[in-house]
XYZ file of N, CA and C in Angstrom:
720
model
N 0.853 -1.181 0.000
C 0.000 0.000 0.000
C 0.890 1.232 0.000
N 0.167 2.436 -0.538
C 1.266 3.738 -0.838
C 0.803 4.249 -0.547
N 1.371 5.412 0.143
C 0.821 6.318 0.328
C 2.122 7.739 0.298
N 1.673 8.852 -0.490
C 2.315 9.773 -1.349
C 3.154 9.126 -1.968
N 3.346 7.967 -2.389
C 4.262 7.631 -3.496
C 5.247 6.535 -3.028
N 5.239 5.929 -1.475
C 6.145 5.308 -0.854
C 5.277 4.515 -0.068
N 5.677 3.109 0.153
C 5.076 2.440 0.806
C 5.174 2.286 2.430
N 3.310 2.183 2.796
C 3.507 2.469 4.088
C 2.787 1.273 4.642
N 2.517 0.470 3.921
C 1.572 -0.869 4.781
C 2.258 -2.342 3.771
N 3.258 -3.063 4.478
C 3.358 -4.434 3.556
C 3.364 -5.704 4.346
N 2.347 -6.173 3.450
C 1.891 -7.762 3.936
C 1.827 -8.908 2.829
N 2.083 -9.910 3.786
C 2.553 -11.000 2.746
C 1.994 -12.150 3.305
N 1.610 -13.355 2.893
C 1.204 -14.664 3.686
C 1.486 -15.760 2.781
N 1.305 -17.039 2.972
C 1.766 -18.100 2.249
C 0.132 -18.786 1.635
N -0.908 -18.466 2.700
C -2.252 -18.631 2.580
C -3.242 -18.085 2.985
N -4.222 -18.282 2.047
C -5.611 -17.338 2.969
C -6.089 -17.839 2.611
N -6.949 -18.437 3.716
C -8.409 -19.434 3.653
C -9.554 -18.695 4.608
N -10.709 -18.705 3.885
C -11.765 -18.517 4.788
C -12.934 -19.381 4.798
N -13.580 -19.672 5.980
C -14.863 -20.651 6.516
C -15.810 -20.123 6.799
N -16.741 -20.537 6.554
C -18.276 -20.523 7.131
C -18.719 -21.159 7.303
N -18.785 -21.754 9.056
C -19.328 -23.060 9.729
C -18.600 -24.235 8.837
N -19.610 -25.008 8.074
C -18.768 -26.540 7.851
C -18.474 -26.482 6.671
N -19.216 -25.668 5.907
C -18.803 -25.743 4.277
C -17.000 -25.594 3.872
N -17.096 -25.905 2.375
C -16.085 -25.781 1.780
C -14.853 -24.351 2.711
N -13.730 -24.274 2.595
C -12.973 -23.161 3.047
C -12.844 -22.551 1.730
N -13.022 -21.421 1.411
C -12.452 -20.775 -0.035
C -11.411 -20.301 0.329
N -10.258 -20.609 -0.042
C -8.848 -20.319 -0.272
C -8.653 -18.956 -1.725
N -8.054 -17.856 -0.972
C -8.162 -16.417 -1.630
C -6.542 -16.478 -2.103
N -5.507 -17.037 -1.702
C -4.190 -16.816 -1.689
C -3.726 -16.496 -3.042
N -4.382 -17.171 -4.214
C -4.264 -16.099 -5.466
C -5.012 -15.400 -6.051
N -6.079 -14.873 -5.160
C -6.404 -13.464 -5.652
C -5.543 -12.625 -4.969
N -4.944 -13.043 -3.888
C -4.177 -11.957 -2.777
C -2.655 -11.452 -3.583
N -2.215 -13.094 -4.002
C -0.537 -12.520 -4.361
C 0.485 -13.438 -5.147
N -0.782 -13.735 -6.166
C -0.263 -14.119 -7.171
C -0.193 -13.238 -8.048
N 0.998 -13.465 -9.256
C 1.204 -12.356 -10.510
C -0.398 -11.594 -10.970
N -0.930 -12.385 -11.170
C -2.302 -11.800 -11.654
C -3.747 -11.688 -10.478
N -2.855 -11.549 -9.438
C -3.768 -10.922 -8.261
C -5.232 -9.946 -8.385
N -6.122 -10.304 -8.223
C -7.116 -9.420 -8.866
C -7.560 -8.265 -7.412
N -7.214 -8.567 -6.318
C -7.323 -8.057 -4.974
C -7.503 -6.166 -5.414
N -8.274 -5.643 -4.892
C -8.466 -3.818 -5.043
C -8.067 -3.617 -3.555
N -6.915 -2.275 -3.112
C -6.016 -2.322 -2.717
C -6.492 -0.448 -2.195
N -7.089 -0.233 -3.393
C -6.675 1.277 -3.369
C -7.895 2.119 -1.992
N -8.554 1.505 -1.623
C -9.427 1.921 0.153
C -8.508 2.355 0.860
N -7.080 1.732 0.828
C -6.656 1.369 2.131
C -6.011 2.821 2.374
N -5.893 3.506 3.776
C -5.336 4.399 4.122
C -4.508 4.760 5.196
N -3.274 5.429 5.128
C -1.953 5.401 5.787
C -1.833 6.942 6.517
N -2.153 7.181 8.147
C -2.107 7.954 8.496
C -0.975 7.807 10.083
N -0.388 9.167 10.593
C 0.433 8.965 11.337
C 0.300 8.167 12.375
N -0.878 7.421 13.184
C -1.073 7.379 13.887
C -2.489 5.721 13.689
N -3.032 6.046 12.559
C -3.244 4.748 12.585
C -3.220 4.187 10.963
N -3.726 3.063 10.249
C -4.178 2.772 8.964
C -4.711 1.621 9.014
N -5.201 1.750 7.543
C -6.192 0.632 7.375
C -5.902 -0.287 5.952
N -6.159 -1.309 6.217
C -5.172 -2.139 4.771
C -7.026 -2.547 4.941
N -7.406 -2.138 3.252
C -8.576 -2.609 2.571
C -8.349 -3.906 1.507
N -8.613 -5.106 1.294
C -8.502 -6.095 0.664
C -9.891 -6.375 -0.126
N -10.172 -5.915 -1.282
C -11.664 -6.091 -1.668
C -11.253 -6.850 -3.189
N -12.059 -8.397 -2.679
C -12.104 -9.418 -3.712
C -12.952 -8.855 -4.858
N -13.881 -8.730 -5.187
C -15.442 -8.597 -5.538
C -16.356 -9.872 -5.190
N -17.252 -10.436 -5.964
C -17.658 -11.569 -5.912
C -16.757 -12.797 -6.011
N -17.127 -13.606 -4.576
C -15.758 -14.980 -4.456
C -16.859 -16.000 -4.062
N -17.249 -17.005 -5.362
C -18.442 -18.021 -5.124
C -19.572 -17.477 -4.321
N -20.305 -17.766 -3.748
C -20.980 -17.632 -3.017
C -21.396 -16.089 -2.447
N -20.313 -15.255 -2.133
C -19.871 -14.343 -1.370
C -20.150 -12.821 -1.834
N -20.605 -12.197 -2.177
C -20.673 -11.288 -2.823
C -20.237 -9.837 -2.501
N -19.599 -9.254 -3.155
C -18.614 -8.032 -2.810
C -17.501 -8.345 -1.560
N -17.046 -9.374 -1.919
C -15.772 -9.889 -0.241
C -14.771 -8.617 -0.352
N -14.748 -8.351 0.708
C -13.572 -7.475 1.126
C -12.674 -8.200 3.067
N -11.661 -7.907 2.590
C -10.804 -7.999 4.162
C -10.208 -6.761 4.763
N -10.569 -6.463 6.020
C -9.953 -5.206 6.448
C -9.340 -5.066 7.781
N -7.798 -4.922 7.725
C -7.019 -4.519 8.847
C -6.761 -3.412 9.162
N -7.274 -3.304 10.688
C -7.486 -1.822 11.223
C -5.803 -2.014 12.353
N -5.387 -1.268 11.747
C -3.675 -1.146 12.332
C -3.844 0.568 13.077
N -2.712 0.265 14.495
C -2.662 1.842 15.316
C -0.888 1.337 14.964
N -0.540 2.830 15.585
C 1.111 2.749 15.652
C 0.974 3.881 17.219
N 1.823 3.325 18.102
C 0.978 3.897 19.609
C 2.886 4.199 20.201
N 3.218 5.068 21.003
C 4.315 4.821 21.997
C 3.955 4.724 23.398
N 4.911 3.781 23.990
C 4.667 3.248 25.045
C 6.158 3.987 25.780
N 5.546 4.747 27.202
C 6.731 5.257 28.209
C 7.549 4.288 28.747
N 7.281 2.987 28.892
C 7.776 2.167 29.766
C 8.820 1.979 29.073
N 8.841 1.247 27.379
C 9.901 0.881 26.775
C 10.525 1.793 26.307
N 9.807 3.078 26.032
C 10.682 4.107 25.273
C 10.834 3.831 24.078
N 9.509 3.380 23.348
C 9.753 3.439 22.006
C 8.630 3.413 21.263
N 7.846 3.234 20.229
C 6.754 3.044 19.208
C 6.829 1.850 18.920
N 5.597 1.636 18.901
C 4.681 0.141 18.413
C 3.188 -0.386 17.710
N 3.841 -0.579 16.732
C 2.486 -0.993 15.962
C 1.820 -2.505 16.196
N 0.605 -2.147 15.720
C -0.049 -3.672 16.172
C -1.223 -3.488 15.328
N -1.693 -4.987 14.826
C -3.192 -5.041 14.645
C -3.850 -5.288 15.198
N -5.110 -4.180 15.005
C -6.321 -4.059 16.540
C -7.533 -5.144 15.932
N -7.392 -5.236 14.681
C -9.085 -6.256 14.333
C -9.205 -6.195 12.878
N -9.335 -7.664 12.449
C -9.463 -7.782 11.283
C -11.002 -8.138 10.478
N -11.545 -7.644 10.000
C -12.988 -7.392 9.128
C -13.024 -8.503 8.563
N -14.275 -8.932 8.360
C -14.558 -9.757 7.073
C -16.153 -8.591 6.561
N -15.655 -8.230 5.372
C -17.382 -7.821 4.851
C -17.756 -8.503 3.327
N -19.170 -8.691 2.971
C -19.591 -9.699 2.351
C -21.097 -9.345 2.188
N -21.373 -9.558 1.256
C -22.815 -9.116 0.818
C -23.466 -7.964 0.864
N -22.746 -6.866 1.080
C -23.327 -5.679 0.947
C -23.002 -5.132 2.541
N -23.691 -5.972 3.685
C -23.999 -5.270 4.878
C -23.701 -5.984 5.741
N -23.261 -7.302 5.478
C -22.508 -8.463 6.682
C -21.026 -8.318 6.709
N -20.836 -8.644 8.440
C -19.812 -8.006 8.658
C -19.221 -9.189 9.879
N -18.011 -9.338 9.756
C -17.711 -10.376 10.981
C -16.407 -9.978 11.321
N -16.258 -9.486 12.632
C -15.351 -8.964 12.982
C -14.332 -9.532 14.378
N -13.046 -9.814 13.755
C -12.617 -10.537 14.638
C -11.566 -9.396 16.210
N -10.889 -9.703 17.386
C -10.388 -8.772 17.946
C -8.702 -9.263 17.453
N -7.514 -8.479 17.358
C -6.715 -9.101 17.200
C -5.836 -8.797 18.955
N -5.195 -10.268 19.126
C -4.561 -10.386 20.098
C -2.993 -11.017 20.305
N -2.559 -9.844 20.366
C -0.884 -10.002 20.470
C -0.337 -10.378 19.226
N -0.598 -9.724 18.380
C -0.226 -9.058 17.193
C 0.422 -8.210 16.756
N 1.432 -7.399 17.303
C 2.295 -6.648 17.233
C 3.519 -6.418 17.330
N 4.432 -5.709 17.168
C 5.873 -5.587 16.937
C 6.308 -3.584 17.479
N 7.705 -3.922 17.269
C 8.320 -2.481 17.542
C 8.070 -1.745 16.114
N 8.185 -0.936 16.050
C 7.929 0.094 15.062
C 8.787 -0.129 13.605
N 9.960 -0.191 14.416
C 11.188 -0.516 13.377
C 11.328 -1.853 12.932
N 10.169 -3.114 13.172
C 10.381 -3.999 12.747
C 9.231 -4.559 12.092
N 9.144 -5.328 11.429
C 7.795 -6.466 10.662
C 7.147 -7.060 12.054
N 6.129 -7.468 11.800
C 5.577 -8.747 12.696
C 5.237 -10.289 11.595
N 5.891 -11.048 12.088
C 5.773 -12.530 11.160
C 5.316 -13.951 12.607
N 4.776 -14.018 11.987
C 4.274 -15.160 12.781
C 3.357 -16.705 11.529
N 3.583 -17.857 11.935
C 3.572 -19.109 11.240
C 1.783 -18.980 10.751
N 1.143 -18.480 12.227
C -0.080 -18.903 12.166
C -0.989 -17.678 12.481
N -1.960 -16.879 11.977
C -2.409 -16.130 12.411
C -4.067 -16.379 12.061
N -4.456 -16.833 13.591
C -6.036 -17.417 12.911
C -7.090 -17.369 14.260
N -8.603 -17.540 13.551
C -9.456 -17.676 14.443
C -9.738 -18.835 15.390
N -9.223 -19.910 15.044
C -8.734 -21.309 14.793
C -8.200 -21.773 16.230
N -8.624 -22.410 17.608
C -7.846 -22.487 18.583
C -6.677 -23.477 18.690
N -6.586 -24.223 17.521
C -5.620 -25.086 17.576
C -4.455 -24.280 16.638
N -4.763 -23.667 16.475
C -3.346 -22.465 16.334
C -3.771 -21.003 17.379
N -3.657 -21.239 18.102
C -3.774 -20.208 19.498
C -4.222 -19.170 19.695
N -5.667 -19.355 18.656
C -6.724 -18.126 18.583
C -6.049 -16.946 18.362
N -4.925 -16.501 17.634
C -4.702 -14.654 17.851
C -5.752 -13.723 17.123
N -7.092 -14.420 16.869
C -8.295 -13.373 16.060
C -9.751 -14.043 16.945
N -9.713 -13.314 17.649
C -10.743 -13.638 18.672
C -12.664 -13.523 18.137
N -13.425 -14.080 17.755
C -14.591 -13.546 17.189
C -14.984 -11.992 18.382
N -15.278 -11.304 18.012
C -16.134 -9.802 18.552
C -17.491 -9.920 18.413
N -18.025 -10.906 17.838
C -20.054 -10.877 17.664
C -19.903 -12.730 17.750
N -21.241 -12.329 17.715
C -21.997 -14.087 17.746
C -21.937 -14.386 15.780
N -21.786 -13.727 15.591
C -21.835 -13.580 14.176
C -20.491 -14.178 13.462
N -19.698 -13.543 14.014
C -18.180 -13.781 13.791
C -17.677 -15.294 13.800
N -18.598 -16.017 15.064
C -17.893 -17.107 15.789
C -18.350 -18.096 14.321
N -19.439 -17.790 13.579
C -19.513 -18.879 12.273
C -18.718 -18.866 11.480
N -17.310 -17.737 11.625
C -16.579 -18.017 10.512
C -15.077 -18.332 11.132
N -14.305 -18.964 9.914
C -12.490 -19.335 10.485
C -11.977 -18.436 9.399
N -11.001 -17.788 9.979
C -10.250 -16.994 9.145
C -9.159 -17.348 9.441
N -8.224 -17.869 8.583
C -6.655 -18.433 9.084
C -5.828 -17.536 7.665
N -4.326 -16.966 8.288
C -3.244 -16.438 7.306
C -2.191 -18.004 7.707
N -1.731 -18.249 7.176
C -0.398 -19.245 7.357
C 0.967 -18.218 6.354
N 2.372 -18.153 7.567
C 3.230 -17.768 7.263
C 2.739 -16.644 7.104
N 2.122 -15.513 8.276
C 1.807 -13.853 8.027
C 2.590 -13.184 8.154
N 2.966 -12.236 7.582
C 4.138 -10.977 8.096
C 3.211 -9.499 7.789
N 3.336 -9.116 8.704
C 3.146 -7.277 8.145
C 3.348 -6.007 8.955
N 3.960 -5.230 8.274
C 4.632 -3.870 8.728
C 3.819 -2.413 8.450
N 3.975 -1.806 8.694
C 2.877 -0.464 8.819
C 3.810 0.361 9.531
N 4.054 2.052 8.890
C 4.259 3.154 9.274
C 6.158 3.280 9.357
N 6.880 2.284 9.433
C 7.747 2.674 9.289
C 8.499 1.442 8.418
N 8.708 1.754 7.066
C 9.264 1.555 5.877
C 10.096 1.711 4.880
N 11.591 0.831 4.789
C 12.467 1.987 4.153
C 12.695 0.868 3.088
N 13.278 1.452 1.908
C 13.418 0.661 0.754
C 12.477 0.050 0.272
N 11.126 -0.135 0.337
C 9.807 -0.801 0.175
C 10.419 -2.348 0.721
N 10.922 -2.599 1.697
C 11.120 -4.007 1.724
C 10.964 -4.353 3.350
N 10.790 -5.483 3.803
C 10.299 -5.872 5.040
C 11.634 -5.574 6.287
N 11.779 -4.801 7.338
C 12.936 -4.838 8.226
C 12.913 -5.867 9.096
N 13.636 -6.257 9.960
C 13.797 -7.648 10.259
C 12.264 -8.084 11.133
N 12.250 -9.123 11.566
C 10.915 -9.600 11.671
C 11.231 -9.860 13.392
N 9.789 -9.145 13.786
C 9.354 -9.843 15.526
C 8.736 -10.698 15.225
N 8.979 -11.936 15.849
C 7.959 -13.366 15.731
C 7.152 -13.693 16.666
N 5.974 -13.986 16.758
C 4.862 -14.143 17.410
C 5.165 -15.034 18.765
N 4.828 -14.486 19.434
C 5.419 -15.750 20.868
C 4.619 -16.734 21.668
N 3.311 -17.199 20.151
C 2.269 -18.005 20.730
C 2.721 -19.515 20.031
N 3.497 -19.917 20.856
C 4.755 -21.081 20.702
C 3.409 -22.527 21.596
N 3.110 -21.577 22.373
C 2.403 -22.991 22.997
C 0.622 -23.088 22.758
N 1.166 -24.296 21.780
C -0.320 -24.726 21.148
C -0.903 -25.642 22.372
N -2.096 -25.377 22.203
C -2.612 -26.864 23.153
C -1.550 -28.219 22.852
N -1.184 -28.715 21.512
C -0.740 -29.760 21.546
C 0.680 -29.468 21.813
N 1.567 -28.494 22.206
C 2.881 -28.441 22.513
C 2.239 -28.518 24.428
N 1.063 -28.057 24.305
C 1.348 -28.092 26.170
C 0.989 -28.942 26.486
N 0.552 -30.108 26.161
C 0.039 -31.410 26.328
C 1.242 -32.385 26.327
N 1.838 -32.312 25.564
C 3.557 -33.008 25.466
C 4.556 -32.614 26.267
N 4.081 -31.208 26.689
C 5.814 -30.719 27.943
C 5.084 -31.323 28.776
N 3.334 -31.310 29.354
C 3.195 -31.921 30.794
C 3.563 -33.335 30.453
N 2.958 -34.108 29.791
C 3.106 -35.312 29.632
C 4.989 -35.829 29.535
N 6.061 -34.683 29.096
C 7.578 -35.284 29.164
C 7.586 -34.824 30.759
N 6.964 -34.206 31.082
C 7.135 -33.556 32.411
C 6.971 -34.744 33.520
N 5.862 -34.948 33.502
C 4.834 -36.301 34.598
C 6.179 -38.065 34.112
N 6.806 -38.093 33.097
C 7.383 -39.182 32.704
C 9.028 -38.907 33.420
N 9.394 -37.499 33.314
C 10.581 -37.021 34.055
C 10.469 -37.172 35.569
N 9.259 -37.118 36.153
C 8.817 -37.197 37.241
C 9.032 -38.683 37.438
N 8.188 -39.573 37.046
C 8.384 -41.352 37.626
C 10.219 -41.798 36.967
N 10.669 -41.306 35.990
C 11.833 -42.151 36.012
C 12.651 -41.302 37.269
N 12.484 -40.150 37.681
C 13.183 -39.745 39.158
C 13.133 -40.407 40.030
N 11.758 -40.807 40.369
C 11.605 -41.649 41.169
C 12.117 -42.774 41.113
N 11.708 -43.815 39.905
C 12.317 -44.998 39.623
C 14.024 -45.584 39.995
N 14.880 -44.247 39.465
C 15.967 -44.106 40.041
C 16.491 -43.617 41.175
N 15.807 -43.180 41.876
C 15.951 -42.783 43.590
C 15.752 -44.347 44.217
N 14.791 -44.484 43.425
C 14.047 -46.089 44.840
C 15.519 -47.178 43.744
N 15.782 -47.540 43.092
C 16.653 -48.048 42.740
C 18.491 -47.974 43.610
N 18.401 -46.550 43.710
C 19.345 -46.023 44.575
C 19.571 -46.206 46.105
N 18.706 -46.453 46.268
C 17.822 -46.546 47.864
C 18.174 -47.788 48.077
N 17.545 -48.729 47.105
C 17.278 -50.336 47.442
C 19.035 -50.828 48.026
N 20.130 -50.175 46.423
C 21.529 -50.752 46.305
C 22.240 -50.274 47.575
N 21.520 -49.009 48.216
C 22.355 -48.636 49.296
C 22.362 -49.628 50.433
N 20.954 -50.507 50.513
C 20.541 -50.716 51.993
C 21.394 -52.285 51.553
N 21.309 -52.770 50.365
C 21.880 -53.817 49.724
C 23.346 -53.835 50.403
N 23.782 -52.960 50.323
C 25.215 -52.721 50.848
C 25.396 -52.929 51.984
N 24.474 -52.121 52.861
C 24.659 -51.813 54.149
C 24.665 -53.475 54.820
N 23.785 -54.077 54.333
C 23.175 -55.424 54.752
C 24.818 -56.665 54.492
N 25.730 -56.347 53.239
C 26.688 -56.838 53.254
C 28.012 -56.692 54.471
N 27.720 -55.135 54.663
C 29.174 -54.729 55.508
C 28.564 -55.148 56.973
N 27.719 -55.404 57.620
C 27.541 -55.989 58.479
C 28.068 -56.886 59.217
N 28.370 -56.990 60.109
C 28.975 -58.604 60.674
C 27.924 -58.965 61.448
N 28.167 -60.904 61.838
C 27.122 -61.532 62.859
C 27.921 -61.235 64.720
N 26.885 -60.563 65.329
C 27.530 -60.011 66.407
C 26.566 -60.384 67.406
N 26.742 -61.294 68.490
C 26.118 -61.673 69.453
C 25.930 -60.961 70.840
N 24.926 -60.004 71.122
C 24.571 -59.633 72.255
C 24.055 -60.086 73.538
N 24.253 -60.443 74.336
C 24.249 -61.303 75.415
C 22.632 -60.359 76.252
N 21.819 -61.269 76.652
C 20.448 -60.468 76.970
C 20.527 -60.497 78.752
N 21.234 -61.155 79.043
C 21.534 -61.224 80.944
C 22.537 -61.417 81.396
N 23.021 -60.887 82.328
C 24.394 -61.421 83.020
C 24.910 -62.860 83.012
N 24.003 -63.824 83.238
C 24.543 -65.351 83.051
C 24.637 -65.335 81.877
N 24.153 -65.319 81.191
C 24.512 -65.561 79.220
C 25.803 -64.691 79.181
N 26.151 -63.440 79.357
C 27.699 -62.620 79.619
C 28.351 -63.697 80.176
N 28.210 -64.466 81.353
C 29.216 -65.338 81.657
C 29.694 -66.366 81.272
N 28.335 -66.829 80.632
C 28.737 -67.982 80.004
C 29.899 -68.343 79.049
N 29.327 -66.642 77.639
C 29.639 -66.467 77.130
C 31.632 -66.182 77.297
N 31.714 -65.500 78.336
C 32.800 -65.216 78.758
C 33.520 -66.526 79.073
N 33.190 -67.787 79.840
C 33.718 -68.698 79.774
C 33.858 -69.438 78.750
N 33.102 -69.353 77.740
C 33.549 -70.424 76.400
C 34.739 -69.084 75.589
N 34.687 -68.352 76.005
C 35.936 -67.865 74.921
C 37.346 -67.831 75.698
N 36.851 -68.196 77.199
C 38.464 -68.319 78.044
C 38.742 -69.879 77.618
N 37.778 -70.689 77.437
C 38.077 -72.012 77.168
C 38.752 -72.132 75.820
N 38.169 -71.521 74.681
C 38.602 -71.414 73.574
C 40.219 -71.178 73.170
N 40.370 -69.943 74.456
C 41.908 -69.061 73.976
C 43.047 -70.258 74.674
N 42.455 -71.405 75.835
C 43.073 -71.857 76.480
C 43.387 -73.236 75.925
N 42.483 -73.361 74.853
C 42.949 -74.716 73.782
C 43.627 -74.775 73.151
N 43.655 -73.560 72.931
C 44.463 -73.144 71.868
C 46.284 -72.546 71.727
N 46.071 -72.365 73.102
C 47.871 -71.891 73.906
C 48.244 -73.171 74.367
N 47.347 -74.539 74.422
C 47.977 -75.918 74.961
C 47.944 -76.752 73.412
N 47.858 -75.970 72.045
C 47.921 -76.646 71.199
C 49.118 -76.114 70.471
N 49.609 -74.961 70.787
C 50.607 -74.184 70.281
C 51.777 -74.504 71.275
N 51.770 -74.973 72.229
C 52.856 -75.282 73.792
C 52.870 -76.839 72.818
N 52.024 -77.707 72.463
C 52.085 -78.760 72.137
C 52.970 -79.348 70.883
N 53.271 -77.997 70.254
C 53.185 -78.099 68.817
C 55.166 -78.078 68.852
């Protein structure tokens, strides 16, 4: 998108699919950005403070007058000391007067950089970052795969390095750390009580058989069979 002659909004994706409830997904990815892209571009508007990237298909099967619309701010924040853009909510409009509007969540980057992320969808098994806003909304899936896009600060018309999305943990990645987690847990154990067993194993070897005498006559007794013992034994060595 241009604006006075230089580009101020660039986005790119690998796919665009959209749903309604169970039917077919219509996949837009070459009307969007292929050589012969038919996508109308020219709505969209680039102001200091916020813009809007207009995507208007015309008629797509079913759909009549499709358009997509990203409502982008560029905001500074005191804490970091710097500017940051983000997308606040992405449109679906369609038939004249239907409208499904999603919220966007944690979608953003520093000023001076792109935002790229793998998955950007309504979709909870890619980590919801387009939240439905109506009851209306929730009938449709809107998924980008491989999204990037930059707004307001642009040099060379080309993308500056990329912030990547930090929604790393899918349900199915957090299902696998607890589950290596709970398995790290019993082989600890397994090898503690293993450790445990070989110690007492030991202990039970270095032992000697050691006779404690429970009364004074058993002490004496005892005491006389080992004077008898030492005394057989000095008349076998005198003998010898």
């Amino acid at each position: 998108v241009l604006s006075n002659g230089e580009p101020c909004i660039l986005f790119q994706a690998r796919k665009l699919s959209l749903r309604f409830e169970k039917e077919k997904p219509v996949d837009l990815t070459e009307l969007t950005f292929s050589p012969q892209k038919l996508v109308d571009t020219r709505e969209s508007l680039c102001q200091q403070r916020t813009a809007t990237l207009v995507m208007k298909f015309g008629d797509v099967e079913d759909l009549r007058g499709l358009s997509i619309r990203f409502q982008l701010s560029n905001t500074f924040y005191e804490s970091s000391g710097q500017w940051w853009f983000s997308v606040d909510r992405v449109s679906v409009l369609y038939n004249t007067s239907e409208e499904a509007i999603f919220n966007a969540t944690d979608v953003y980057a520093p000023a001076s950089s792109s935002y790229r992320c793998l998955h950007v969808s309504s979709l909870q098994r890619y980590s919801g970052l387009l939240l439905p806003s109506t009851e209306h909304a929730q009938r449709w899936a809107l998924t980008f795969v491989d999204f990037q896009i930059q707004a307001f600060n642009i040099s060379s018309g080309k993308f500056s390095p990329a912030s990547d999305c930090t929604t790393v943990l899918t349900p199915a990645i957090l299902m696998g750390l607890i589950t290596s987690l709970i398995l790290l847990l019993v082989l600890a154990y397994a090898l503690h009580m293993v450790v445990h067993l070989k110690h007492i194993e030991h202990d039970d070897h270095q032992k000697a058989d050691i006779y404690f005498p429970q009364s004074p006559e058993q002490l004496e007794h005892c005491c006389e069979e080992t004077s008898t013992v030492n005394n057989g034994t000095s008349d076998k060595q005198r003998t010898f």
